[in-house]
């Protein structure tokens, strides 16, 4: 009965990417009411061109693809000695997911410039042109600004419009739907009195006003039941 907000597969198969995309789309529809997004990382050795091709094939506002394809982390052995090891992009995706669901931020906080933790450095260096070409294909780029690693720009794999390419837009939409269901659940199974529709409208208006105060949404119009 767990309804996750973000799924991160620790696999780099294109078949897994496709199944994840289908799963997120189906579970987030009005029938299933289990809104979620997926974050994917690439296998070590994946070129920017290959990452671009994969992102374009997924083409979903519910999938965030992270690049570069690998990172270096520092581990400690049983003797207390530190050593470095290479990990693939799946752990970068997991780190970004952790940054996204942090209680320190809300669903409307942009991914762009958000820092991620746990990595020593990113070995793959991309110039501005290559990074831009990869980003416009629907790939979220991480940049190493020693000593910090941060998200260059948060994007989904659907670059069709501003409403589909920003992951926060999808998150805000999901959050509003989730909160609406929670607050309207109190009316399920109650008598349909003449005043009931007005009570629903007042309750929803109060919720939306609170979301404006929390800077989750900017405005709303036309609440009716």
PDB file of N, CA and C in Angstrom, residues 145-216:
ATOM      1  N   UNK A 145      31.493  21.447  -9.854  1.00  0.00           N
ATOM      2  CA  UNK A 145      32.116  22.737  -9.569  1.00  0.00           C
ATOM      3  C   UNK A 145      32.902  22.586  -8.273  1.00  0.00           C
ATOM      4  N   UNK A 146      33.925  21.770  -8.344  1.00  0.00           N
ATOM      5  CA  UNK A 146      34.723  21.416  -7.169  1.00  0.00           C
ATOM      6  C   UNK A 146      34.790  22.559  -6.151  1.00  0.00           C
ATOM      7  N   UNK A 147      34.300  22.363  -4.916  1.00  0.00           N
ATOM      8  CA  UNK A 147      34.013  21.061  -4.286  1.00  0.00           C
ATOM      9  C   UNK A 147      32.551  20.635  -4.331  1.00  0.00           C
ATOM     10  N   UNK A 148      31.682  21.357  -5.043  1.00  0.00           N
ATOM     11  CA  UNK A 148      30.266  20.998  -5.042  1.00  0.00           C
ATOM     12  C   UNK A 148      29.859  20.380  -6.375  1.00  0.00           C
ATOM     13  N   UNK A 149      28.837  19.553  -6.330  1.00  0.00           N
ATOM     14  CA  UNK A 149      28.213  19.001  -7.528  1.00  0.00           C
ATOM     15  C   UNK A 149      26.756  19.439  -7.501  1.00  0.00           C
ATOM     16  N   UNK A 150      26.302  20.010  -8.586  1.00  0.00           N
ATOM     17  CA  UNK A 150      24.945  20.545  -8.601  1.00  0.00           C
ATOM     18  C   UNK A 150      24.260  20.253  -9.931  1.00  0.00           C
ATOM     19  N   UNK A 151      22.954  20.445  -9.938  1.00  0.00           N
ATOM     20  CA  UNK A 151      22.162  20.257 -11.149  1.00  0.00           C
ATOM     21  C   UNK A 151      22.274  21.516 -12.002  1.00  0.00           C
ATOM     22  N   UNK A 152      22.709  21.338 -13.218  1.00  0.00           N
ATOM     23  CA  UNK A 152      22.867  22.484 -14.131  1.00  0.00           C
ATOM     24  C   UNK A 152      21.513  23.069 -14.498  1.00  0.00           C
ATOM     25  N   UNK A 153      20.579  22.189 -14.887  1.00  0.00           N
ATOM     26  CA  UNK A 153      19.208  22.608 -15.183  1.00  0.00           C
ATOM     27  C   UNK A 153      18.298  21.394 -15.115  1.00  0.00           C
ATOM     28  N   UNK A 154      17.212  21.502 -14.362  1.00  0.00           N
ATOM     29  CA  UNK A 154      16.297  20.385 -14.203  1.00  0.00           C
ATOM     30  C   UNK A 154      15.332  20.280 -15.370  1.00  0.00           C
ATOM     31  N   UNK A 155      15.326  19.122 -16.040  1.00  0.00           N
ATOM     32  CA  UNK A 155      14.476  18.915 -17.209  1.00  0.00           C
ATOM     33  C   UNK A 155      13.896  17.499 -17.191  1.00  0.00           C
ATOM     34  N   UNK A 156      12.737  17.327 -17.822  1.00  0.00           N
ATOM     35  CA  UNK A 156      12.201  15.998 -18.066  1.00  0.00           C
ATOM     36  C   UNK A 156      12.580  15.590 -19.487  1.00  0.00           C
ATOM     37  N   UNK A 157      12.194  14.392 -19.881  1.00  0.00           N
ATOM     38  CA  UNK A 157      12.512  13.941 -21.232  1.00  0.00           C
ATOM     39  C   UNK A 157      11.486  14.407 -22.265  1.00  0.00           C
ATOM     40  N   UNK A 158      10.475  15.147 -21.837  1.00  0.00           N
ATOM     41  CA  UNK A 158       9.483  15.712 -22.762  1.00  0.00           C
ATOM     42  C   UNK A 158       9.725  17.213 -22.877  1.00  0.00           C
ATOM     43  N   UNK A 159      10.359  17.622 -23.952  1.00  0.00           N
ATOM     44  CA  UNK A 159      10.746  19.025 -24.135  1.00  0.00           C
ATOM     45  C   UNK A 159       9.745  19.810 -24.974  1.00  0.00           C
ATOM     46  N   UNK A 160       8.531  19.303 -25.122  1.00  0.00           N
ATOM     47  CA  UNK A 160       7.545  19.911 -26.016  1.00  0.00           C
ATOM     48  C   UNK A 160       7.174  21.334 -25.623  1.00  0.00           C
ATOM     49  N   UNK A 161       7.045  21.602 -24.322  1.00  0.00           N
ATOM     50  CA  UNK A 161       6.639  22.937 -23.869  1.00  0.00           C
ATOM     51  C   UNK A 161       7.168  23.172 -22.461  1.00  0.00           C
ATOM     52  N   UNK A 162       6.996  24.401 -21.980  1.00  0.00           N
ATOM     53  CA  UNK A 162       7.440  24.746 -20.631  1.00  0.00           C
ATOM     54  C   UNK A 162       6.679  23.945 -19.577  1.00  0.00           C
ATOM     55  N   UNK A 163       5.457  23.533 -19.895  1.00  0.00           N
ATOM     56  CA  UNK A 163       4.644  22.790 -18.937  1.00  0.00           C
ATOM     57  C   UNK A 163       5.062  21.329 -18.827  1.00  0.00           C
ATOM     58  N   UNK A 164       5.709  20.813 -19.861  1.00  0.00           N
ATOM     59  CA  UNK A 164       6.117  19.408 -19.829  1.00  0.00           C
ATOM     60  C   UNK A 164       7.591  19.246 -19.492  1.00  0.00           C
ATOM     61  N   UNK A 165       8.426  20.216 -19.815  1.00  0.00           N
ATOM     62  CA  UNK A 165       9.861  20.008 -19.617  1.00  0.00           C
ATOM     63  C   UNK A 165      10.359  20.325 -18.211  1.00  0.00           C
ATOM     64  N   UNK A 166       9.579  21.036 -17.419  1.00  0.00           N
ATOM     65  CA  UNK A 166       9.993  21.334 -16.048  1.00  0.00           C
ATOM     66  C   UNK A 166       9.403  20.291 -15.099  1.00  0.00           C
ATOM     67  N   UNK A 167      10.237  19.523 -14.424  1.00  0.00           N
ATOM     68  CA  UNK A 167       9.716  18.477 -13.527  1.00  0.00           C
ATOM     69  C   UNK A 167       8.882  19.033 -12.383  1.00  0.00           C
ATOM     70  N   UNK A 168       9.160  20.252 -11.960  1.00  0.00           N
ATOM     71  CA  UNK A 168       8.386  20.828 -10.857  1.00  0.00           C
ATOM     72  C   UNK A 168       6.931  21.081 -11.250  1.00  0.00           C
ATOM     73  N   UNK A 169       6.671  21.344 -12.522  1.00  0.00           N
ATOM     74  CA  UNK A 169       5.282  21.551 -12.963  1.00  0.00           C
ATOM     75  C   UNK A 169       4.478  20.265 -12.763  1.00  0.00           C
ATOM     76  N   UNK A 170       5.070  19.148 -13.150  1.00  0.00           N
ATOM     77  CA  UNK A 170       4.406  17.851 -12.955  1.00  0.00           C
ATOM     78  C   UNK A 170       4.232  17.555 -11.471  1.00  0.00           C
ATOM     79  N   UNK A 171       5.256  17.847 -10.684  1.00  0.00           N
ATOM     80  CA  UNK A 171       5.169  17.602  -9.242  1.00  0.00           C
ATOM     81  C   UNK A 171       4.082  18.448  -8.589  1.00  0.00           C
ATOM     82  N   UNK A 172       3.976  19.705  -8.994  1.00  0.00           N
ATOM     83  CA  UNK A 172       2.947  20.583  -8.431  1.00  0.00           C
ATOM     84  C   UNK A 172       1.566  20.047  -8.769  1.00  0.00           C
ATOM     85  N   UNK A 173       1.374  19.656 -10.019  1.00  0.00           N
ATOM     86  CA  UNK A 173       0.085  19.101 -10.440  1.00  0.00           C
ATOM     87  C   UNK A 173      -0.275  17.863  -9.623  1.00  0.00           C
ATOM     88  N   UNK A 174       0.699  16.977  -9.453  1.00  0.00           N
ATOM     89  CA  UNK A 174       0.455  15.756  -8.661  1.00  0.00           C
ATOM     90  C   UNK A 174       0.117  16.100  -7.217  1.00  0.00           C
ATOM     91  N   UNK A 175       0.859  17.033  -6.651  1.00  0.00           N
ATOM     92  CA  UNK A 175       0.662  17.392  -5.241  1.00  0.00           C
ATOM     93  C   UNK A 175      -0.723  17.994  -5.019  1.00  0.00           C
ATOM     94  N   UNK A 176      -1.162  18.851  -5.937  1.00  0.00           N
ATOM     95  CA  UNK A 176      -2.487  19.459  -5.807  1.00  0.00           C
ATOM     96  C   UNK A 176      -3.569  18.389  -5.888  1.00  0.00           C
ATOM     97  N   UNK A 177      -3.404  17.440  -6.793  1.00  0.00           N
ATOM     98  CA  UNK A 177      -4.391  16.359  -6.894  1.00  0.00           C
ATOM     99  C   UNK A 177      -4.418  15.507  -5.627  1.00  0.00           C
ATOM    100  N   UNK A 178      -3.255  15.186  -5.111  1.00  0.00           N
ATOM    101  CA  UNK A 178      -3.174  14.363  -3.892  1.00  0.00           C
ATOM    102  C   UNK A 178      -3.824  15.064  -2.708  1.00  0.00           C
ATOM    103  N   UNK A 179      -3.507  16.342  -2.529  1.00  0.00           N
ATOM    104  CA  UNK A 179      -4.077  17.090  -1.419  1.00  0.00           C
ATOM    105  C   UNK A 179      -5.576  17.282  -1.584  1.00  0.00           C
ATOM    106  N   UNK A 180      -6.038  17.429  -2.819  1.00  0.00           N
ATOM    107  CA  UNK A 180      -7.471  17.586  -3.076  1.00  0.00           C
ATOM    108  C   UNK A 180      -8.222  16.319  -2.697  1.00  0.00           C
ATOM    109  N   UNK A 181      -7.674  15.169  -3.068  1.00  0.00           N
ATOM    110  CA  UNK A 181      -8.337  13.908  -2.711  1.00  0.00           C
ATOM    111  C   UNK A 181      -8.403  13.727  -1.203  1.00  0.00           C
ATOM    112  N   UNK A 182      -7.330  14.089  -0.528  1.00  0.00           N
ATOM    113  CA  UNK A 182      -7.295  13.930   0.935  1.00  0.00           C
ATOM    114  C   UNK A 182      -8.359  14.798   1.596  1.00  0.00           C
ATOM    115  N   UNK A 183      -8.436  16.057   1.162  1.00  0.00           N
ATOM    116  CA  UNK A 183      -9.349  16.989   1.834  1.00  0.00           C
ATOM    117  C   UNK A 183     -10.809  16.739   1.459  1.00  0.00           C
ATOM    118  N   UNK A 184     -11.039  16.171   0.266  1.00  0.00           N
ATOM    119  CA  UNK A 184     -12.415  15.905  -0.160  1.00  0.00           C
ATOM    120  C   UNK A 184     -12.916  14.541   0.305  1.00  0.00           C
ATOM    121  N   UNK A 185     -12.018  13.739   0.833  1.00  0.00           N
ATOM    122  CA  UNK A 185     -12.418  12.415   1.296  1.00  0.00           C
ATOM    123  C   UNK A 185     -13.450  12.488   2.416  1.00  0.00           C
ATOM    124  N   UNK A 186     -13.420  13.581   3.164  1.00  0.00           N
ATOM    125  CA  UNK A 186     -14.365  13.746   4.274  1.00  0.00           C
ATOM    126  C   UNK A 186     -15.817  13.828   3.785  1.00  0.00           C
ATOM    127  N   UNK A 187     -16.018  14.153   2.509  1.00  0.00           N
ATOM    128  CA  UNK A 187     -17.384  14.296   1.989  1.00  0.00           C
ATOM    129  C   UNK A 187     -17.919  12.993   1.413  1.00  0.00           C
ATOM    130  N   UNK A 188     -17.048  12.008   1.253  1.00  0.00           N
ATOM    131  CA  UNK A 188     -17.483  10.737   0.687  1.00  0.00           C
ATOM    132  C   UNK A 188     -18.336   9.996   1.712  1.00  0.00           C
ATOM    133  N   UNK A 189     -19.528   9.572   1.291  1.00  0.00           N
ATOM    134  CA  UNK A 189     -20.409   8.822   2.185  1.00  0.00           C
ATOM    135  C   UNK A 189     -21.286   9.693   3.059  1.00  0.00           C
ATOM    136  N   UNK A 190     -21.287  11.013   2.828  1.00  0.00           N
ATOM    137  CA  UNK A 190     -22.156  11.903   3.611  1.00  0.00           C
ATOM    138  C   UNK A 190     -23.441  12.184   2.844  1.00  0.00           C
ATOM    139  N   UNK A 191     -24.445  12.651   3.528  1.00  0.00           N
ATOM    140  CA  UNK A 191     -25.721  12.948   2.899  1.00  0.00           C
ATOM    141  C   UNK A 191     -25.575  14.096   1.907  1.00  0.00           C
ATOM    142  N   UNK A 192     -26.240  13.945   0.768  1.00  0.00           N
ATOM    143  CA  UNK A 192     -26.176  14.983  -0.258  1.00  0.00           C
ATOM    144  C   UNK A 192     -27.237  16.044   0.045  1.00  0.00           C
ATOM    145  N   UNK A 193     -26.916  16.907   1.012  1.00  0.00           N
ATOM    146  CA  UNK A 193     -27.818  17.988   1.401  1.00  0.00           C
ATOM    147  C   UNK A 193     -27.663  19.167   0.448  1.00  0.00           C
ATOM    148  N   UNK A 194     -28.628  20.084   0.423  1.00  0.00           N
ATOM    149  CA  UNK A 194     -28.536  21.238  -0.474  1.00  0.00           C
ATOM    150  C   UNK A 194     -27.264  22.072  -0.266  1.00  0.00           C
ATOM    151  N   UNK A 195     -26.739  22.059   0.962  1.00  0.00           N
ATOM    152  CA  UNK A 195     -25.565  22.870   1.267  1.00  0.00           C
ATOM    153  C   UNK A 195     -24.248  22.159   0.951  1.00  0.00           C
ATOM    154  N   UNK A 196     -24.331  20.879   0.550  1.00  0.00           N
ATOM    155  CA  UNK A 196     -23.105  20.086   0.418  1.00  0.00           C
ATOM    156  C   UNK A 196     -22.171  20.616  -0.662  1.00  0.00           C
ATOM    157  N   UNK A 197     -22.734  20.982  -1.804  1.00  0.00           N
ATOM    158  CA  UNK A 197     -21.862  21.461  -2.885  1.00  0.00           C
ATOM    159  C   UNK A 197     -21.148  22.746  -2.482  1.00  0.00           C
ATOM    160  N   UNK A 198     -21.841  23.595  -1.748  1.00  0.00           N
ATOM    161  CA  UNK A 198     -21.201  24.829  -1.289  1.00  0.00           C
ATOM    162  C   UNK A 198     -20.069  24.524  -0.304  1.00  0.00           C
ATOM    163  N   UNK A 199     -20.278  23.518   0.543  1.00  0.00           N
ATOM    164  CA  UNK A 199     -19.238  23.132   1.498  1.00  0.00           C
ATOM    165  C   UNK A 199     -18.008  22.602   0.773  1.00  0.00           C
ATOM    166  N   UNK A 200     -18.230  21.855  -0.290  1.00  0.00           N
ATOM    167  CA  UNK A 200     -17.124  21.338  -1.082  1.00  0.00           C
ATOM    168  C   UNK A 200     -16.341  22.499  -1.701  1.00  0.00           C
ATOM    169  N   UNK A 201     -17.065  23.460  -2.259  1.00  0.00           N
ATOM    170  CA  UNK A 201     -16.417  24.610  -2.887  1.00  0.00           C
ATOM    171  C   UNK A 201     -15.600  25.411  -1.868  1.00  0.00           C
ATOM    172  N   UNK A 202     -16.171  25.624  -0.683  1.00  0.00           N
ATOM    173  CA  UNK A 202     -15.472  26.368   0.370  1.00  0.00           C
ATOM    174  C   UNK A 202     -14.211  25.620   0.809  1.00  0.00           C
ATOM    175  N   UNK A 203     -14.320  24.300   0.952  1.00  0.00           N
ATOM    176  CA  UNK A 203     -13.177  23.495   1.379  1.00  0.00           C
ATOM    177  C   UNK A 203     -12.056  23.538   0.345  1.00  0.00           C
ATOM    178  N   UNK A 204     -12.421  23.380  -0.924  1.00  0.00           N
ATOM    179  CA  UNK A 204     -11.410  23.415  -1.985  1.00  0.00           C
ATOM    180  C   UNK A 204     -10.783  24.806  -2.119  1.00  0.00           C
ATOM    181  N   UNK A 205     -11.601  25.819  -1.963  1.00  0.00           N
ATOM    182  CA  UNK A 205     -11.075  27.188  -2.028  1.00  0.00           C
ATOM    183  C   UNK A 205     -10.071  27.424  -0.916  1.00  0.00           C
ATOM    184  N   UNK A 206     -10.389  26.928   0.276  1.00  0.00           N
ATOM    185  CA  UNK A 206      -9.461  27.071   1.400  1.00  0.00           C
ATOM    186  C   UNK A 206      -8.142  26.361   1.138  1.00  0.00           C
ATOM    187  N   UNK A 207      -8.217  25.154   0.543  1.00  0.00           N
ATOM    188  CA  UNK A 207      -7.000  24.412   0.220  1.00  0.00           C
ATOM    189  C   UNK A 207      -6.149  25.183  -0.783  1.00  0.00           C
ATOM    190  N   UNK A 208      -6.777  25.662  -1.841  1.00  0.00           N
ATOM    191  CA  UNK A 208      -6.027  26.360  -2.883  1.00  0.00           C
ATOM    192  C   UNK A 208      -5.425  27.661  -2.373  1.00  0.00           C
ATOM    193  N   UNK A 209      -6.133  28.340  -1.485  1.00  0.00           N
ATOM    194  CA  UNK A 209      -5.572  29.552  -0.881  1.00  0.00           C
ATOM    195  C   UNK A 209      -4.343  29.234  -0.041  1.00  0.00           C
ATOM    196  N   UNK A 210      -4.398  28.100   0.673  1.00  0.00           N
ATOM    197  CA  UNK A 210      -3.240  27.710   1.484  1.00  0.00           C
ATOM    198  C   UNK A 210      -2.052  27.357   0.592  1.00  0.00           C
ATOM    199  N   UNK A 211      -2.316  26.791  -0.584  1.00  0.00           N
ATOM    200  CA  UNK A 211      -1.239  26.474  -1.525  1.00  0.00           C
ATOM    201  C   UNK A 211      -0.623  27.738  -2.109  1.00  0.00           C
ATOM    202  N   UNK A 212      -1.420  28.768  -2.279  1.00  0.00           N
ATOM    203  CA  UNK A 212      -0.890  30.056  -2.726  1.00  0.00           C
ATOM    204  C   UNK A 212       0.010  30.651  -1.652  1.00  0.00           C
ATOM    205  N   UNK A 213      -0.440  30.595  -0.405  1.00  0.00           N
ATOM    206  CA  UNK A 213       0.368  31.119   0.697  1.00  0.00           C
ATOM    207  C   UNK A 213       1.682  30.365   0.844  1.00  0.00           C
ATOM    208  N   UNK A 214       1.662  29.071   0.541  1.00  0.00           N
ATOM    209  CA  UNK A 214       2.881  28.261   0.616  1.00  0.00           C
ATOM    210  C   UNK A 214       3.738  28.395  -0.633  1.00  0.00           C
ATOM    211  N   UNK A 215       3.286  29.205  -1.604  1.00  0.00           N
ATOM    212  CA  UNK A 215       3.991  29.448  -2.866  1.00  0.00           C
ATOM    213  C   UNK A 215       4.140  28.167  -3.687  1.00  0.00           C
ATOM    214  N   UNK A 216       3.120  27.321  -3.605  1.00  0.00           N
ATOM    215  CA  UNK A 216       3.087  26.113  -4.430  1.00  0.00           C
ATOM    216  C   UNK A 216       2.436  26.436  -5.776  1.00  0.00           C
TER     217      UNK A 216
END
